[in-house]
Short mmCIF file of C-alpha atoms in Angstrom, two decimals:
data_model
loop_
_atom_site.label_atom_id
_atom_site.label_comp_id
_atom_site.label_asym_id
_atom_site.label_seq_id
_atom_site.Cartn_x
_atom_site.Cartn_y
_atom_site.Cartn_z
CA MET N 1 -26.87 -11.33 21.88
CA ASN N 2 -28.14 -9.97 25.17
CA PRO N 3 -26.52 -6.71 26.25
CA LEU N 4 -25.01 -6.42 29.70
CA LEU N 5 -27.14 -4.33 32.04
CA ARG N 6 -25.74 -2.80 35.21
CA THR N 7 -27.46 -1.16 38.14
CA HIS N 8 -25.92 0.13 41.36
CA ARG N 9 -25.67 -3.40 42.76
CA LEU N 10 -26.75 -5.81 40.03
CA LEU N 11 -25.18 -7.20 36.89
CA LEU N 12 -27.55 -8.66 34.30
CA THR N 13 -25.46 -10.86 32.05
CA PRO N 14 -26.16 -13.62 29.50
CA TYR N 15 -26.11 -17.09 31.02
CA THR N 16 -23.11 -19.34 30.52
CA PRO N 17 -23.04 -23.14 30.89
CA ALA N 18 -21.25 -22.66 34.22
CA ASP N 19 -24.45 -21.12 35.65
CA GLU N 20 -26.47 -24.33 35.36
CA GLU N 21 -26.29 -25.51 38.99
CA GLU N 22 -27.19 -22.09 40.40
CA PHE N 23 -30.01 -21.75 37.85
CA VAL N 24 -31.45 -25.12 38.81
CA ALA N 25 -31.13 -24.32 42.53
CA LEU N 26 -33.03 -21.05 41.99
CA PHE N 27 -35.87 -22.67 40.05
CA GLN N 28 -36.05 -25.67 42.38
CA ASP N 29 -36.70 -23.36 45.33
CA ALA N 30 -40.46 -23.63 45.82
CA SER N 31 -40.68 -20.14 47.30
CA VAL N 32 -39.39 -18.82 43.95
CA SER N 33 -40.92 -21.21 41.41
CA ARG N 34 -44.44 -20.93 42.86
CA TRP N 35 -44.65 -17.54 41.15
CA MET N 36 -42.94 -18.57 37.90
CA GLY N 37 -44.90 -19.86 34.89
CA ASP N 38 -46.98 -22.88 35.83
CA GLY N 39 -45.29 -23.31 39.20
CA PRO N 40 -42.66 -25.79 40.44
CA SER N 41 -41.11 -28.21 37.93
CA THR N 42 -38.92 -31.27 38.30
CA GLU N 43 -35.14 -30.89 38.33
CA ALA N 44 -34.97 -32.57 34.92
CA GLU N 45 -37.45 -30.05 33.50
CA ASP N 46 -35.46 -27.13 34.88
CA ARG N 47 -32.24 -28.51 33.39
CA ALA N 48 -34.01 -28.87 30.04
CA LEU N 49 -35.23 -25.27 30.39
CA PHE N 50 -31.67 -24.10 31.02
CA SER N 51 -30.49 -25.96 27.92
CA ARG N 52 -33.17 -24.28 25.78
CA ILE N 53 -31.87 -20.86 26.77
CA PHE N 54 -28.82 -21.65 24.63
CA THR N 55 -30.30 -23.89 21.92
CA LYS N 56 -33.45 -21.85 21.30
CA VAL N 57 -33.53 -18.43 22.95
CA TYR N 58 -29.96 -17.30 22.35
CA ALA N 59 -29.33 -19.34 19.18
CA GLU N 60 -32.47 -18.01 17.48
CA ASN N 61 -32.33 -14.55 19.09
CA ARG N 62 -35.91 -15.00 20.32
CA PHE N 63 -35.82 -12.57 23.25
CA GLU N 64 -33.56 -11.38 26.05
CA VAL N 65 -32.79 -13.51 29.09
CA TRP N 66 -30.26 -12.71 31.81
CA ALA N 67 -28.60 -14.22 34.82
CA VAL N 68 -28.85 -11.68 37.65
CA LYS N 69 -25.66 -11.50 39.71
CA VAL N 70 -24.29 -9.71 42.74
CA GLY N 71 -20.54 -9.95 43.23
CA GLY N 72 -20.32 -12.88 40.83
CA GLU N 73 -23.05 -14.87 42.60
CA LEU N 74 -26.22 -15.74 40.71
CA VAL N 75 -29.11 -14.33 42.75
CA GLY N 76 -31.87 -14.18 40.16
CA HIS N 77 -33.26 -14.52 36.67
CA ALA N 78 -34.70 -11.89 34.30
CA GLU N 79 -36.41 -11.70 30.91
CA ILE N 80 -38.18 -9.24 28.67
CA LYS N 81 -40.18 -10.76 25.84
CA PRO N 82 -43.37 -10.57 23.78
CA THR N 83 -46.23 -12.54 25.34
CA GLU N 84 -49.74 -13.33 24.20
CA ALA N 85 -51.20 -12.60 27.63
CA SER N 86 -49.92 -9.02 27.66
CA GLY N 87 -50.27 -8.24 23.97
CA GLY N 88 -46.81 -6.66 24.12
CA HIS N 89 -43.47 -7.03 25.89
CA GLU N 90 -43.55 -8.41 29.40
CA ILE N 91 -40.87 -8.28 32.09
CA ILE N 92 -40.32 -11.47 34.06
CA TYR N 93 -37.93 -11.75 36.99
CA ALA N 94 -37.20 -13.76 40.10
CA LEU N 95 -34.78 -13.41 43.01
CA ALA N 96 -33.46 -16.03 45.40
CA PRO N 97 -34.78 -15.69 48.99
CA GLY N 98 -31.34 -14.60 50.17
CA ALA N 99 -31.70 -11.48 48.00
CA TRP N 100 -35.12 -10.51 49.34
CA GLY N 101 -35.70 -7.53 51.58
CA ARG N 102 -32.84 -5.44 50.21
CA GLY N 103 -34.59 -3.46 47.49
CA LEU N 104 -33.04 -5.59 44.74
CA GLY N 105 -36.42 -6.47 43.26
CA THR N 106 -37.16 -2.79 42.67
CA GLU N 107 -33.69 -2.24 41.26
CA LEU N 108 -34.09 -5.19 38.90
CA ALA N 109 -37.57 -4.21 37.72
CA LEU N 110 -36.40 -0.66 37.04
CA ALA N 111 -33.49 -1.98 34.97
CA LEU N 112 -35.83 -4.08 32.83
CA VAL N 113 -38.34 -1.26 32.33
CA GLY N 114 -35.56 1.17 31.44
CA HIS N 115 -34.17 -1.30 28.92
CA GLY N 116 -37.61 -1.74 27.39
CA PHE N 117 -38.10 2.00 26.97
CA ASP N 118 -34.61 3.19 26.14
CA THR N 119 -33.10 0.29 24.18
CA LEU N 120 -36.07 -1.54 22.70
CA GLY N 121 -38.06 1.65 22.14
CA LEU N 122 -41.26 0.21 23.57
CA ALA N 123 -44.35 2.36 24.06
CA GLU N 124 -45.29 0.38 27.17
CA VAL N 125 -44.01 -2.47 29.30
CA HIS N 126 -46.21 -5.13 30.90
CA ALA N 127 -46.07 -7.60 33.74
CA THR N 128 -48.31 -10.46 34.83
CA VAL N 129 -48.38 -11.23 38.53
CA ALA N 130 -50.39 -13.72 40.60
CA ALA N 131 -53.01 -11.88 42.63
CA GLU N 132 -51.61 -13.50 45.80
CA ASN N 133 -48.11 -12.20 45.12
CA THR N 134 -48.64 -8.97 47.01
CA ALA N 135 -44.92 -8.22 47.35
CA SER N 136 -44.34 -8.11 43.58
CA LEU N 137 -47.56 -6.16 43.02
CA ALA N 138 -46.38 -3.57 45.52
CA VAL N 139 -42.94 -3.27 43.89
CA LEU N 140 -44.40 -2.74 40.43
CA GLY N 141 -47.01 -0.32 41.72
CA ARG N 142 -44.31 1.85 43.26
CA ILE N 143 -42.45 2.23 39.98
CA GLY N 144 -45.41 3.20 37.82
CA PHE N 145 -47.26 0.03 36.80
CA VAL N 146 -51.06 0.18 36.85
CA HIS N 147 -53.58 -2.65 36.99
CA VAL N 148 -55.22 -3.15 33.59
CA ARG N 149 -57.28 -6.30 33.97
CA ASP N 150 -57.48 -9.72 35.59
CA ILE N 151 -56.81 -13.03 33.86
CA GLN N 152 -58.66 -16.07 35.17
CA GLU N 153 -56.40 -19.13 34.97
CA ASP N 154 -57.55 -22.70 34.28
CA ASP N 155 -56.85 -23.70 37.88
CA GLY N 156 -59.19 -20.97 39.19
CA SER N 157 -56.44 -18.59 40.26
CA THR N 158 -56.25 -14.94 39.22
CA THR N 159 -53.37 -13.20 37.46
CA ARG N 160 -53.12 -9.43 37.37
CA LEU N 161 -52.04 -7.76 34.12
CA LEU N 162 -50.11 -4.56 34.83
CA THR N 163 -48.84 -1.94 32.40
CA CYS N 164 -46.31 0.88 32.63
CA PRO N 165 -46.85 3.22 29.63
CA ARG N 166 -44.02 5.30 28.25
CA THR N 167 -46.41 7.97 27.01
CA SER N 168 -47.75 8.55 30.51
CA ALA N 169 -45.50 11.34 31.81
CA PRO N 170 -46.36 10.72 35.49
CA ALA N 171 -45.52 7.02 35.14
CA ALA N 172 -42.23 7.73 33.36
CA GLU N 173 -41.30 10.28 35.98
CA ARG N 174 -42.09 7.83 38.77
CA VAL N 175 -39.73 5.29 37.19
CA VAL N 176 -36.91 7.82 37.04
CA ARG N 177 -37.54 9.11 40.56
CA ALA N 178 -37.74 5.60 41.95
CA ALA N 179 -34.41 4.69 40.35
CA GLU N 180 -32.77 7.80 41.76
CA ALA N 181 -34.27 7.22 45.21
CA GLN N 182 -33.17 3.59 45.17
CA SER N 183 -29.58 4.53 44.38
CA ALA N 184 -29.60 7.26 47.05
CA GLN N 185 -30.89 4.83 49.68
CA VAL N 186 -28.20 2.30 48.82
CA ARG N 187 -25.45 4.94 48.99
CA THR N 188 -26.75 6.18 52.35
CA ALA N 189 -26.90 2.67 53.80
CA GLU N 190 -23.39 1.88 52.60
CA ALA N 191 -22.07 5.14 54.04
CA GLN N 192 -23.71 4.42 57.40
CA THR N 193 -22.20 0.94 57.44
CA THR N 194 -18.76 2.38 56.72
CA ASP N 195 -19.17 4.95 59.51
CA VAL N 196 -20.10 2.23 61.99
CA GLN N 197 -17.18 0.05 60.97
CA THR N 198 -14.82 3.02 61.28
CA ALA N 199 -16.16 3.91 64.72
CA GLU N 200 -15.78 0.32 65.89
CA ALA N 201 -12.22 0.20 64.62
CA GLN N 202 -11.37 3.37 66.55
CA THR N 203 -12.95 2.21 69.80
CA PRO N 204 -10.18 1.16 72.21
#
């Protein structure tokens, strides 16, 4: 069974049947699904995919899949699993547009990498990202992933294979530093918000 993973703001928890509508809404959002797998699917296909999480992935303990939540609301999806393309374990994640621009992608990627290293004992963690997905490439680059090679897809597009090796001390240190910096930034922002709210409350 998937373990619970917690970050400063995120809860990664196994899906429950009650998550189906939010899952389908996430995967039906074209701005999200364009970067996932083979791209957008029909609603029926996404509902079948959700069902397979229980009947195949969880039931057969194939790999780890989480609902990503903030304050009880499903804001994303996450996986770590062996893939043929990477030749090892790959992290896969997506966030709803409402969760963009807040550093949650970095926080989520760090949680998955940390789980791969610390819990699964992996020597390296991989990711495959569309060459056009510059935002995700930038996030992964900041936390220690390096470009290994390009994969030419059947439709003519290019996918970048990235790797974050555990044995590379600089990469491991970058992951730790990035996690610490992310938490510090969040705490600072929350403190500033509290100070503003307090000042407004005291203003006559």
